[in-house]
Amino acid sequence: MEHLEIRNLTKRFGAFVALDQVDLAVARGEFLVLLGPSGCGKTTLLRAIAGLERQDAGEIFHGGDEISQRSPALRDFGIVFQSYALFPNLTVADNVAYGLKSRKADRGVGRDGVRRRVAEMLDLVGLPGIEHKYPAQLSGGQQQRVALARALATAPDLLLLDEPLSALDAIERVRLRSEVRQLQTQLGVTTIMVTHDQEEALAMADRIVVMKSGRIQQVGAPRDIYRAPANDFVADFIGRGNLIEGAAAGARHVRMRNLTLRCAEPLAPGRSHRFYVRPEDICLYDTLDRCENSFYAQVQKHEFLGAYSLVTLHAHDLAEQPLVAQFSSNYLAGRPIAAGATLRIGIPPEHLRPMPEPA
Amino acid sequence: MTRLAWSLPRLGEGRSTSERLGTGLLVGAALLLCAFLILPLGVLLLGSLFDEAGELSLVRFAEFASTPGMGRAVWNTIWVAVVVTVLTVPLAFLYAYAIQRACLPLRGVWRIVGLSALLGPSLVGAISFIQWFGTQGVLKSWLGEHSVYGPIGIIISTVYASFPHALMILVVALATADARLFEAAEALSASRWRKFVTVTLPSARYGLISAALVVFSYSVSEFGIPKVIGGNFPVLAVEVYVQVVGMHNFGRGAVVALLLLFPVLLAFLVDWRIQRKQQASLTARAVPYVPRPDWRRDLPLLAYCVLVSVAMLGVLGMAAYTSLVKFWPYNLELSLTHYRYGLAEAGVLDAYLNSLKIAGLTTLVGTPFIFLVAYLVEKNRSGPAWLRPLVQGAAALPMGVPGLVLGIGYILFFNHPSNPLNGLYHTLAIMVIANVVH
């Protein structure tokens, strides 16, 4: 039995369809990330799971029980919002204890129990001893840690994170990112996080759900989604990529303009395919190197970005549109690349991946 | 290069001209506020500090303290104000809550009815309550053994009259709320009551304090209501009037006026301190709260709104009805006699036109003046550094000064034979100035 199961969930705001018959299953203990551009329905899906938004159709099952019509208070989850949403008039301790004091079952633990639990939670998020401060006295990262402690204090069965890191500055974001993931692994709490940041999703998730226009585009482990995007949207949204058209000239060969390249995956001969090449998979060779799948290209633009360079190339024999390659600075080892220069580059057969075509 | 060098100093020159103009205007505003606000109040203060012979003494205060009944008046004023505040603020808060945080039909109507007491002067309520609960009142039996003339009448009339003032503040205080806090509380299984106590009340805290201070000040300085419905119940505001108008004892009037000023200024000071402490409770990330229909909350609140509205309209309606009746309460035949007689024959029409003239001129003169001062204080960075806060403080001062106190200050100041502005006394102009300042 799935820990959380969503069936056929639909939500409309007027004429706008925020969720279009979404089906999703979440396993116990996994860290699931809902990823997509703004307006794709990821936040609406999270809020529907929380009960903060009521779906127009479809069901949600939590541990086998249908919770579709329950109020948020009767669903067993903790939630962290993008903007912390701590109670500004309450101390950190009262904020963390807020949920403990709401539940009748927890009233039995008494004052000492609550105090101990608060201290325990603050320890957990790495902020011991700040019980008596007010939210306004804390930095953004600290507030978000307190919000996390508040959400976890009731030991919920499900943790929902609504863009928890996007209000923080870049350094704090990366730091908290690994902290949250570590905490989740430690507690083993099933977690669903919403984000629009693909790097965040790749770094944190067990599985990523890519969404667009209220529909799920692809579900999979970060590596799979990156390596084998299910469609153009996913390919485009996760990382950069080049799309090259070609016709299969045999089971393992493809003809592109004036070039025939070998492809590691089997192809249907005669059919035309679109191939997906990640910029970092393009290799740079010596000018006279004649190895497999290599060809000449002219540098159109060179962007130096510190750790790596982005090079826009035009390979006349391969395709009409330019090709973007990414070379790490270490890989270039000081070789200068200037606009107008001609380079020998190549696409290793295993990195020339045909896109799945819609049937 | 030369052209650039040329244009730079000229640019600077242009700016300094406008700066000089700004400073001049600011000084002018400061002088006007001095003449028409600070000096009269100062004279009031001095008036209370000098005895008949012109010696500096506290004899007037001593005299005041020994006046029989004064202690009672002070005590009455305070406890009535406390009771009025305790009654009005929760009533207005619930009403504002119903308007802003529930899904009621006809929200605009409830709002207008709630503010309807502003339509008439404070006396309207008092007069109407006499007709409802007075000796010949329709609902006299509701009060049982108690008479409406006295503290009961003062309290209900003041509650009625100050309700819209509190309502306006609270409607604004409850206008914005952060939906995320409600969602966070909801997700943490907070009960309806707990959400109210931990989210709604704290976010409206400053509005509540502000409303309480306004109502308290209103009650302390209100003079019309106790005069009309107070019977023999002595309060300070009436005492000032008696001392100044009845007994021409300006010195003692000044003492009472100062006493009136004291709690009001105290309240004003508290409010000012709180305002400074108040942080932006709504950040840019806040999501505005939009109530969703929920009959368990909406129905009782709707009933409450209807109840309050009926009461409010009852008060207004009775006043309107009485004005149309031949001789209340003995001859209830409807007629326009009072309007004809009242307006044409008793000189009320003249008074009425004068009132309109004063109000009109106040608007015409006051609005540009206030706007200009506000503009100068906010936008003008020139002039001595101490000038702007001074003008700002002086401009805000009348908010806390009861009209009656200001009026007595004016009498003492402008009526003095050696005052060069003496000519203003007894004119329409001084009424307009007093209103603008206030």
CSV table of N, CA and C in Angstrom, one decimal, chain B residues 90-218:
chain,number,residue,atom,x,y,z
B,90,PRO,N,-15.2,46.6,22.5
B,90,PRO,CA,-15.6,45.2,22.0
B,90,PRO,C,-16.7,45.2,21.1
B,91,LEU,N,-17.7,46.1,21.3
B,91,LEU,CA,-18.9,46.2,20.4
B,91,LEU,C,-18.4,46.5,19.0
B,92,ALA,N,-17.6,47.6,18.9
B,92,ALA,CA,-17.1,48.0,17.6
B,92,ALA,C,-16.2,47.0,17.0
B,93,PHE,N,-15.4,46.3,17.8
B,93,PHE,CA,-14.5,45.3,17.3
B,93,PHE,C,-15.2,44.1,16.6
B,94,LEU,N,-16.2,43.7,17.3
B,94,LEU,CA,-17.0,42.6,16.8
B,94,LEU,C,-17.7,43.0,15.5
B,95,TYR,N,-18.2,44.2,15.5
B,95,TYR,CA,-18.9,44.8,14.3
B,95,TYR,C,-17.9,44.9,13.1
B,96,ALA,N,-16.7,45.4,13.4
B,96,ALA,CA,-15.7,45.5,12.4
B,96,ALA,C,-15.2,44.1,11.9
B,97,TYR,N,-15.2,43.2,12.8
B,97,TYR,CA,-14.8,41.8,12.5
B,97,TYR,C,-15.8,41.2,11.5
B,98,ALA,N,-17.1,41.5,11.9
B,98,ALA,CA,-18.1,40.9,11.0
B,98,ALA,C,-18.0,41.5,9.6
B,99,ILE,N,-17.7,42.8,9.5
B,99,ILE,CA,-17.6,43.5,8.2
B,99,ILE,C,-16.4,42.9,7.4
B,100,GLN,N,-15.3,42.8,8.1
B,100,GLN,CA,-14.0,42.5,7.4
B,100,GLN,C,-13.7,41.0,7.3
B,101,ARG,N,-14.1,40.2,8.2
B,101,ARG,CA,-13.6,38.9,8.3
B,101,ARG,C,-14.7,37.8,8.1
B,102,ALA,N,-15.9,38.2,7.8
B,102,ALA,CA,-16.9,37.2,7.5
B,102,ALA,C,-17.5,37.5,6.1
B,103,CYS,N,-18.2,36.5,5.6
B,103,CYS,CA,-18.8,36.7,4.3
B,103,CYS,C,-20.3,37.0,4.5
B,104,LEU,N,-20.5,38.3,4.8
B,104,LEU,CA,-21.9,38.8,5.0
B,104,LEU,C,-22.5,39.4,3.7
B,105,PRO,N,-23.8,39.2,3.5
B,105,PRO,CA,-24.4,40.0,2.5
B,105,PRO,C,-24.5,41.4,2.9
B,106,LEU,N,-24.5,42.3,1.9
B,106,LEU,CA,-24.7,43.7,2.2
B,106,LEU,C,-23.7,44.4,3.1
B,107,ARG,N,-22.4,44.0,2.9
B,107,ARG,CA,-21.4,44.5,3.8
B,107,ARG,C,-21.4,46.0,3.8
B,108,GLY,N,-21.5,46.6,2.6
B,108,GLY,CA,-21.5,48.1,2.5
B,108,GLY,C,-22.6,48.7,3.4
B,109,VAL,N,-23.7,48.1,3.4
B,109,VAL,CA,-24.9,48.6,4.2
B,109,VAL,C,-24.5,48.6,5.7
B,110,TRP,N,-24.0,47.5,6.1
B,110,TRP,CA,-23.7,47.4,7.6
B,110,TRP,C,-22.7,48.4,8.0
B,111,ARG,N,-21.7,48.6,7.0
B,111,ARG,CA,-20.7,49.6,7.3
B,111,ARG,C,-21.2,51.0,7.5
B,112,ILE,N,-22.1,51.4,6.5
B,112,ILE,CA,-22.7,52.7,6.5
B,112,ILE,C,-23.5,52.9,7.8
B,113,VAL,N,-24.3,51.9,8.1
B,113,VAL,CA,-25.2,52.0,9.3
B,113,VAL,C,-24.3,52.1,10.5
B,114,GLY,N,-23.3,51.3,10.6
B,114,GLY,CA,-22.4,51.4,11.7
B,114,GLY,C,-21.8,52.8,11.9
B,115,LEU,N,-21.5,53.5,10.8
B,115,LEU,CA,-21.0,54.8,10.9
B,115,LEU,C,-22.0,55.9,11.0
B,116,SER,N,-23.3,55.5,11.0
B,116,SER,CA,-24.4,56.5,10.9
B,116,SER,C,-24.4,57.5,12.0
B,117,ALA,N,-23.8,57.2,13.1
B,117,ALA,CA,-23.8,58.1,14.2
B,117,ALA,C,-23.0,59.4,13.9
B,118,LEU,N,-22.1,59.2,12.9
B,118,LEU,CA,-21.3,60.4,12.5
B,118,LEU,C,-22.2,61.4,11.8
B,119,LEU,N,-23.3,61.0,11.4
B,119,LEU,CA,-24.2,61.9,10.6
B,119,LEU,C,-24.6,63.1,11.4
B,120,GLY,N,-24.9,62.9,12.7
B,120,GLY,CA,-25.4,64.0,13.5
B,120,GLY,C,-24.3,64.3,14.6
B,121,PRO,N,-24.5,65.5,15.2
B,121,PRO,CA,-23.6,65.8,16.3
B,121,PRO,C,-23.9,64.8,17.5
B,122,SER,N,-23.0,64.7,18.5
B,122,SER,CA,-23.1,63.8,19.5
B,122,SER,C,-24.5,63.9,20.3
B,123,LEU,N,-25.0,65.2,20.2
B,123,LEU,CA,-26.2,65.4,20.9
B,123,LEU,C,-27.4,64.6,20.5
B,124,VAL,N,-27.4,64.3,19.2
B,124,VAL,CA,-28.5,63.5,18.6
B,124,VAL,C,-28.8,62.3,19.4
B,125,GLY,N,-27.7,61.5,19.7
B,125,GLY,CA,-27.9,60.3,20.4
B,125,GLY,C,-28.5,60.6,21.8
B,126,ALA,N,-28.0,61.6,22.5
B,126,ALA,CA,-28.5,61.9,23.8
B,126,ALA,C,-30.0,62.3,23.7
B,127,ILE,N,-30.3,63.1,22.8
B,127,ILE,CA,-31.8,63.5,22.7
B,127,ILE,C,-32.6,62.3,22.4
B,128,SER,N,-32.2,61.5,21.5
B,128,SER,CA,-32.9,60.3,21.1
B,128,SER,C,-33.1,59.4,22.3
B,129,PHE,N,-32.0,59.2,23.0
B,129,PHE,CA,-32.1,58.3,24.2
B,129,PHE,C,-33.1,58.8,25.2
B,130,ILE,N,-33.2,60.1,25.3
B,130,ILE,CA,-34.2,60.7,26.2
B,130,ILE,C,-35.6,60.3,25.8
B,131,GLN,N,-35.8,60.4,24.5
B,131,GLN,CA,-37.1,60.0,24.0
B,131,GLN,C,-37.4,58.5,24.1
B,132,TRP,N,-36.4,57.7,24.0
B,132,TRP,CA,-36.6,56.3,24.1
B,132,TRP,C,-36.8,55.9,25.6
B,133,PHE,N,-35.9,56.4,26.4
B,133,PHE,CA,-35.9,55.9,27.8
B,133,PHE,C,-36.2,56.9,28.8
B,134,GLY,N,-36.5,58.2,28.4
B,134,GLY,CA,-36.7,59.3,29.4
B,134,GLY,C,-38.0,59.1,30.1
B,135,THR,N,-38.4,60.1,30.9
B,135,THR,CA,-39.6,60.0,31.7
B,135,THR,C,-40.8,59.6,30.9
B,136,GLN,N,-40.9,60.1,29.7
B,136,GLN,CA,-42.0,59.8,28.9
B,136,GLN,C,-41.6,58.8,27.8
B,137,GLY,N,-40.5,58.1,28.0
B,137,GLY,CA,-39.9,57.3,26.9
B,137,GLY,C,-40.7,56.0,26.6
B,138,VAL,N,-40.6,55.6,25.4
B,138,VAL,CA,-41.4,54.4,24.9
B,138,VAL,C,-40.9,53.2,25.7
B,139,LEU,N,-39.6,53.1,25.9
B,139,LEU,CA,-39.0,51.9,26.4
B,139,LEU,C,-38.5,52.1,27.9
B,140,LYS,N,-39.1,53.1,28.5
B,140,LYS,CA,-38.7,53.4,29.9
B,140,LYS,C,-38.6,52.2,30.8
B,141,SER,N,-39.5,51.3,30.6
B,141,SER,CA,-39.6,50.1,31.5
B,141,SER,C,-38.3,49.2,31.4
B,142,TRP,N,-37.6,49.3,30.3
B,142,TRP,CA,-36.4,48.5,30.1
B,142,TRP,C,-35.4,48.8,31.2
B,143,LEU,N,-35.4,50.1,31.6
B,143,LEU,CA,-34.4,50.5,32.6
B,143,LEU,C,-34.8,50.2,34.0
B,144,GLY,N,-36.0,49.7,34.2
B,144,GLY,CA,-36.5,49.3,35.5
B,144,GLY,C,-36.6,50.6,36.4
B,145,GLU,N,-35.9,50.5,37.5
B,145,GLU,CA,-36.0,51.6,38.5
B,145,GLU,C,-35.1,52.8,38.1
B,146,HIS,N,-34.1,52.5,37.2
B,146,HIS,CA,-33.1,53.5,37.0
B,146,HIS,C,-33.6,54.6,36.0
B,147,SER,N,-33.1,55.8,36.2
B,147,SER,CA,-33.4,56.9,35.4
B,147,SER,C,-32.3,57.0,34.3
B,148,VAL,N,-32.8,57.4,33.1
B,148,VAL,CA,-31.8,57.6,32.0
B,148,VAL,C,-31.0,58.8,32.2
B,149,TYR,N,-31.6,59.8,33.0
B,149,TYR,CA,-30.8,61.0,33.3
B,149,TYR,C,-29.7,60.8,34.3
B,150,GLY,N,-28.5,60.8,33.9
B,150,GLY,CA,-27.4,60.5,34.8
B,150,GLY,C,-26.4,59.6,34.1
B,151,PRO,N,-25.7,58.8,34.9
B,151,PRO,CA,-24.6,58.0,34.3
B,151,PRO,C,-25.1,57.1,33.2
B,152,ILE,N,-26.2,56.4,33.4
B,152,ILE,CA,-26.7,55.5,32.4
B,152,ILE,C,-26.9,56.2,31.0
B,153,GLY,N,-27.6,57.3,31.0
B,153,GLY,CA,-27.8,58.0,29.8
B,153,GLY,C,-26.5,58.5,29.2
B,154,ILE,N,-25.6,59.0,30.0
B,154,ILE,CA,-24.3,59.5,29.5
B,154,ILE,C,-23.6,58.3,28.8
B,155,ILE,N,-23.6,57.2,29.5
B,155,ILE,CA,-22.8,56.1,29.0
B,155,ILE,C,-23.4,55.6,27.7
B,156,ILE,N,-24.7,55.3,27.6
B,156,ILE,CA,-25.2,54.8,26.4
B,156,ILE,C,-25.1,55.8,25.2
B,157,SER,N,-25.3,57.1,25.5
B,157,SER,CA,-25.2,58.1,24.5
B,157,SER,C,-23.8,58.2,24.0
B,158,THR,N,-22.8,58.1,24.9
B,158,THR,CA,-21.4,58.2,24.5
B,158,THR,C,-21.0,57.0,23.8
B,159,VAL,N,-21.5,55.8,24.2
B,159,VAL,CA,-21.2,54.6,23.4
B,159,VAL,C,-21.7,54.8,22.0
B,160,TYR,N,-22.9,55.2,21.9
B,160,TYR,CA,-23.5,55.4,20.6
B,160,TYR,C,-22.7,56.4,19.7
B,161,ALA,N,-22.3,57.5,20.4
B,161,ALA,CA,-21.6,58.6,19.6
B,161,ALA,C,-20.2,58.2,19.3
B,162,SER,N,-19.5,57.4,20.2
B,162,SER,CA,-18.1,57.1,19.9
B,162,SER,C,-17.9,55.8,19.1
B,163,PHE,N,-19.0,55.0,19.0
B,163,PHE,CA,-19.0,53.8,18.2
B,163,PHE,C,-18.4,53.9,16.8
B,164,PRO,N,-18.8,54.9,16.0
B,164,PRO,CA,-18.3,55.0,14.7
B,164,PRO,C,-16.8,55.3,14.7
B,165,HIS,N,-16.3,56.1,15.7
B,165,HIS,CA,-14.9,56.5,15.7
B,165,HIS,C,-14.1,55.2,15.9
B,166,ALA,N,-14.5,54.4,16.9
B,166,ALA,CA,-13.8,53.2,17.1
B,166,ALA,C,-13.9,52.2,15.9
B,167,LEU,N,-15.1,52.2,15.3
B,167,LEU,CA,-15.3,51.3,14.2
B,167,LEU,C,-14.4,51.7,13.0
B,168,MET,N,-14.3,52.9,12.8
B,168,MET,CA,-13.4,53.3,11.6
B,168,MET,C,-12.0,52.8,11.8
B,169,ILE,N,-11.5,53.0,13.1
B,169,ILE,CA,-10.1,52.5,13.3
B,169,ILE,C,-10.0,51.0,13.2
B,170,LEU,N,-11.0,50.3,13.8
B,170,LEU,CA,-10.9,48.9,13.8
B,170,LEU,C,-11.2,48.2,12.4
B,171,VAL,N,-12.0,48.9,11.6
B,171,VAL,CA,-12.2,48.4,10.3
B,171,VAL,C,-10.9,48.4,9.5
B,172,VAL,N,-10.1,49.5,9.7
B,172,VAL,CA,-8.8,49.6,9.1
B,172,VAL,C,-7.9,48.5,9.6
B,173,ALA,N,-7.9,48.4,11.0
B,173,ALA,CA,-7.0,47.5,11.6
B,173,ALA,C,-7.3,46.0,11.2
B,174,LEU,N,-8.5,45.7,10.9
B,174,LEU,CA,-8.9,44.4,10.5
B,174,LEU,C,-8.9,44.2,9.0
B,175,ALA,N,-8.6,45.3,8.2
B,175,ALA,CA,-8.7,45.2,6.8
B,175,ALA,C,-7.7,44.2,6.2
B,176,THR,N,-6.5,44.2,6.8
B,176,THR,CA,-5.5,43.4,6.2
B,176,THR,C,-5.1,42.3,7.2
B,177,ALA,N,-4.9,41.1,6.7
B,177,ALA,CA,-4.5,40.0,7.5
B,177,ALA,C,-3.6,39.1,6.7
B,178,ASP,N,-2.7,38.4,7.3
B,178,ASP,CA,-1.8,37.5,6.6
B,178,ASP,C,-2.4,36.1,6.6
B,179,ALA,N,-2.9,35.7,5.4
B,179,ALA,CA,-3.6,34.4,5.3
B,179,ALA,C,-2.6,33.3,5.7
B,180,ARG,N,-1.3,33.5,5.5
B,180,ARG,CA,-0.4,32.4,5.8
B,180,ARG,C,-0.4,32.0,7.3
B,181,LEU,N,-0.6,33.1,8.1
B,181,LEU,CA,-0.6,32.8,9.5
B,181,LEU,C,-1.9,31.9,9.9
B,182,PHE,N,-3.0,32.2,9.2
B,182,PHE,CA,-4.2,31.5,9.5
B,182,PHE,C,-4.0,30.0,9.0
B,183,GLU,N,-3.3,29.9,7.9
B,183,GLU,CA,-3.1,28.6,7.3
B,183,GLU,C,-2.1,27.8,8.2
B,184,ALA,N,-1.1,28.5,8.7
B,184,ALA,CA,-0.2,27.8,9.6
B,184,ALA,C,-0.9,27.3,10.9
B,185,ALA,N,-1.8,28.2,11.4
B,185,ALA,CA,-2.5,27.8,12.6
B,185,ALA,C,-3.5,26.7,12.3
B,186,GLU,N,-4.1,26.7,11.1
B,186,GLU,CA,-5.0,25.7,10.7
B,186,GLU,C,-4.3,24.3,10.6
B,187,ALA,N,-3.1,24.4,10.0
B,187,ALA,CA,-2.3,23.2,9.8
B,187,ALA,C,-1.9,22.6,11.1
B,188,LEU,N,-1.7,23.4,12.1
B,188,LEU,CA,-1.3,23.0,13.4
B,188,LEU,C,-2.5,22.7,14.3
B,189,SER,N,-3.7,22.5,13.7
B,189,SER,CA,-4.9,22.1,14.3
B,189,SER,C,-5.4,23.1,15.4
B,190,ALA,N,-5.2,24.3,15.2
B,190,ALA,CA,-5.7,25.3,16.2
B,190,ALA,C,-7.2,25.4,16.1
B,191,SER,N,-7.9,25.6,17.2
B,191,SER,CA,-9.3,25.8,17.2
B,191,SER,C,-9.6,27.2,16.7
B,192,ARG,N,-10.9,27.4,16.4
B,192,ARG,CA,-11.4,28.7,16.0
B,192,ARG,C,-11.0,29.8,17.0
B,193,TRP,N,-11.2,29.5,18.2
B,193,TRP,CA,-10.9,30.4,19.3
B,193,TRP,C,-9.4,30.7,19.4
B,194,ARG,N,-8.6,29.6,19.3
B,194,ARG,CA,-7.2,29.8,19.4
B,194,ARG,C,-6.7,30.6,18.3
B,195,LYS,N,-7.2,30.4,17.1
B,195,LYS,CA,-6.8,31.2,15.9
B,195,LYS,C,-7.1,32.7,16.2
B,196,PHE,N,-8.3,32.9,16.8
B,196,PHE,CA,-8.7,34.3,17.0
B,196,PHE,C,-7.7,35.0,18.0
B,197,VAL,N,-7.4,34.2,19.1
B,197,VAL,CA,-6.6,34.8,20.1
B,197,VAL,C,-5.1,34.9,19.7
B,198,THR,N,-4.6,34.0,18.9
B,198,THR,CA,-3.2,34.0,18.6
B,198,THR,C,-2.9,34.7,17.3
B,199,VAL,N,-3.8,34.8,16.4
B,199,VAL,CA,-3.6,35.5,15.1
B,199,VAL,C,-4.4,36.8,14.9
B,200,THR,N,-5.7,36.7,15.1
B,200,THR,CA,-6.5,37.9,14.8
B,200,THR,C,-6.2,39.0,15.8
B,201,LEU,N,-6.3,38.7,17.1
B,201,LEU,CA,-6.2,39.7,18.1
B,201,LEU,C,-4.8,40.4,18.0
B,202,PRO,N,-3.7,39.6,18.0
B,202,PRO,CA,-2.4,40.3,18.0
B,202,PRO,C,-2.2,41.2,16.8
B,203,SER,N,-2.8,40.8,15.6
B,203,SER,CA,-2.5,41.6,14.5
B,203,SER,C,-3.4,42.9,14.5
B,204,ALA,N,-4.4,42.9,15.3
B,204,ALA,CA,-5.3,44.1,15.5
B,204,ALA,C,-5.0,44.8,16.7
B,205,ARG,N,-3.9,44.4,17.4
B,205,ARG,CA,-3.6,45.0,18.7
B,205,ARG,C,-3.5,46.5,18.7
B,206,TYR,N,-2.7,47.0,17.8
B,206,TYR,CA,-2.5,48.4,17.8
B,206,TYR,C,-3.8,49.2,17.5
B,207,GLY,N,-4.6,48.6,16.6
B,207,GLY,CA,-5.9,49.2,16.3
B,207,GLY,C,-6.7,49.3,17.5
B,208,LEU,N,-6.7,48.2,18.3
B,208,LEU,CA,-7.5,48.1,19.5
B,208,LEU,C,-7.1,49.2,20.5
B,209,ILE,N,-5.8,49.3,20.7
B,209,ILE,CA,-5.3,50.3,21.7
B,209,ILE,C,-5.7,51.7,21.2
B,210,SER,N,-5.4,51.9,19.9
B,210,SER,CA,-5.8,53.2,19.4
B,210,SER,C,-7.2,53.5,19.5
B,211,ALA,N,-8.1,52.6,19.2
B,211,ALA,CA,-9.5,52.8,19.4
B,211,ALA,C,-9.9,53.1,20.8
B,212,ALA,N,-9.3,52.3,21.7
B,212,ALA,CA,-9.6,52.5,23.2
B,212,ALA,C,-9.2,53.9,23.6
B,213,LEU,N,-8.1,54.4,23.1
B,213,LEU,CA,-7.6,55.7,23.5
B,213,LEU,C,-8.5,56.8,22.9
B,214,VAL,N,-8.9,56.6,21.7
B,214,VAL,CA,-9.8,57.6,21.1
B,214,VAL,C,-11.2,57.6,21.8
B,215,VAL,N,-11.7,56.5,22.1
B,215,VAL,CA,-13.0,56.4,22.8
B,215,VAL,C,-12.9,57.1,24.2
B,216,PHE,N,-11.8,56.7,24.9
B,216,PHE,CA,-11.6,57.3,26.2
B,216,PHE,C,-11.5,58.8,26.1
B,217,SER,N,-10.7,59.3,25.2
B,217,SER,CA,-10.5,60.8,25.1
B,217,SER,C,-11.9,61.4,24.7
B,218,TYR,N,-12.6,60.7,23.8
B,218,TYR,CA,-13.9,61.2,23.4
B,218,TYR,C,-14.8,61.4,24.6
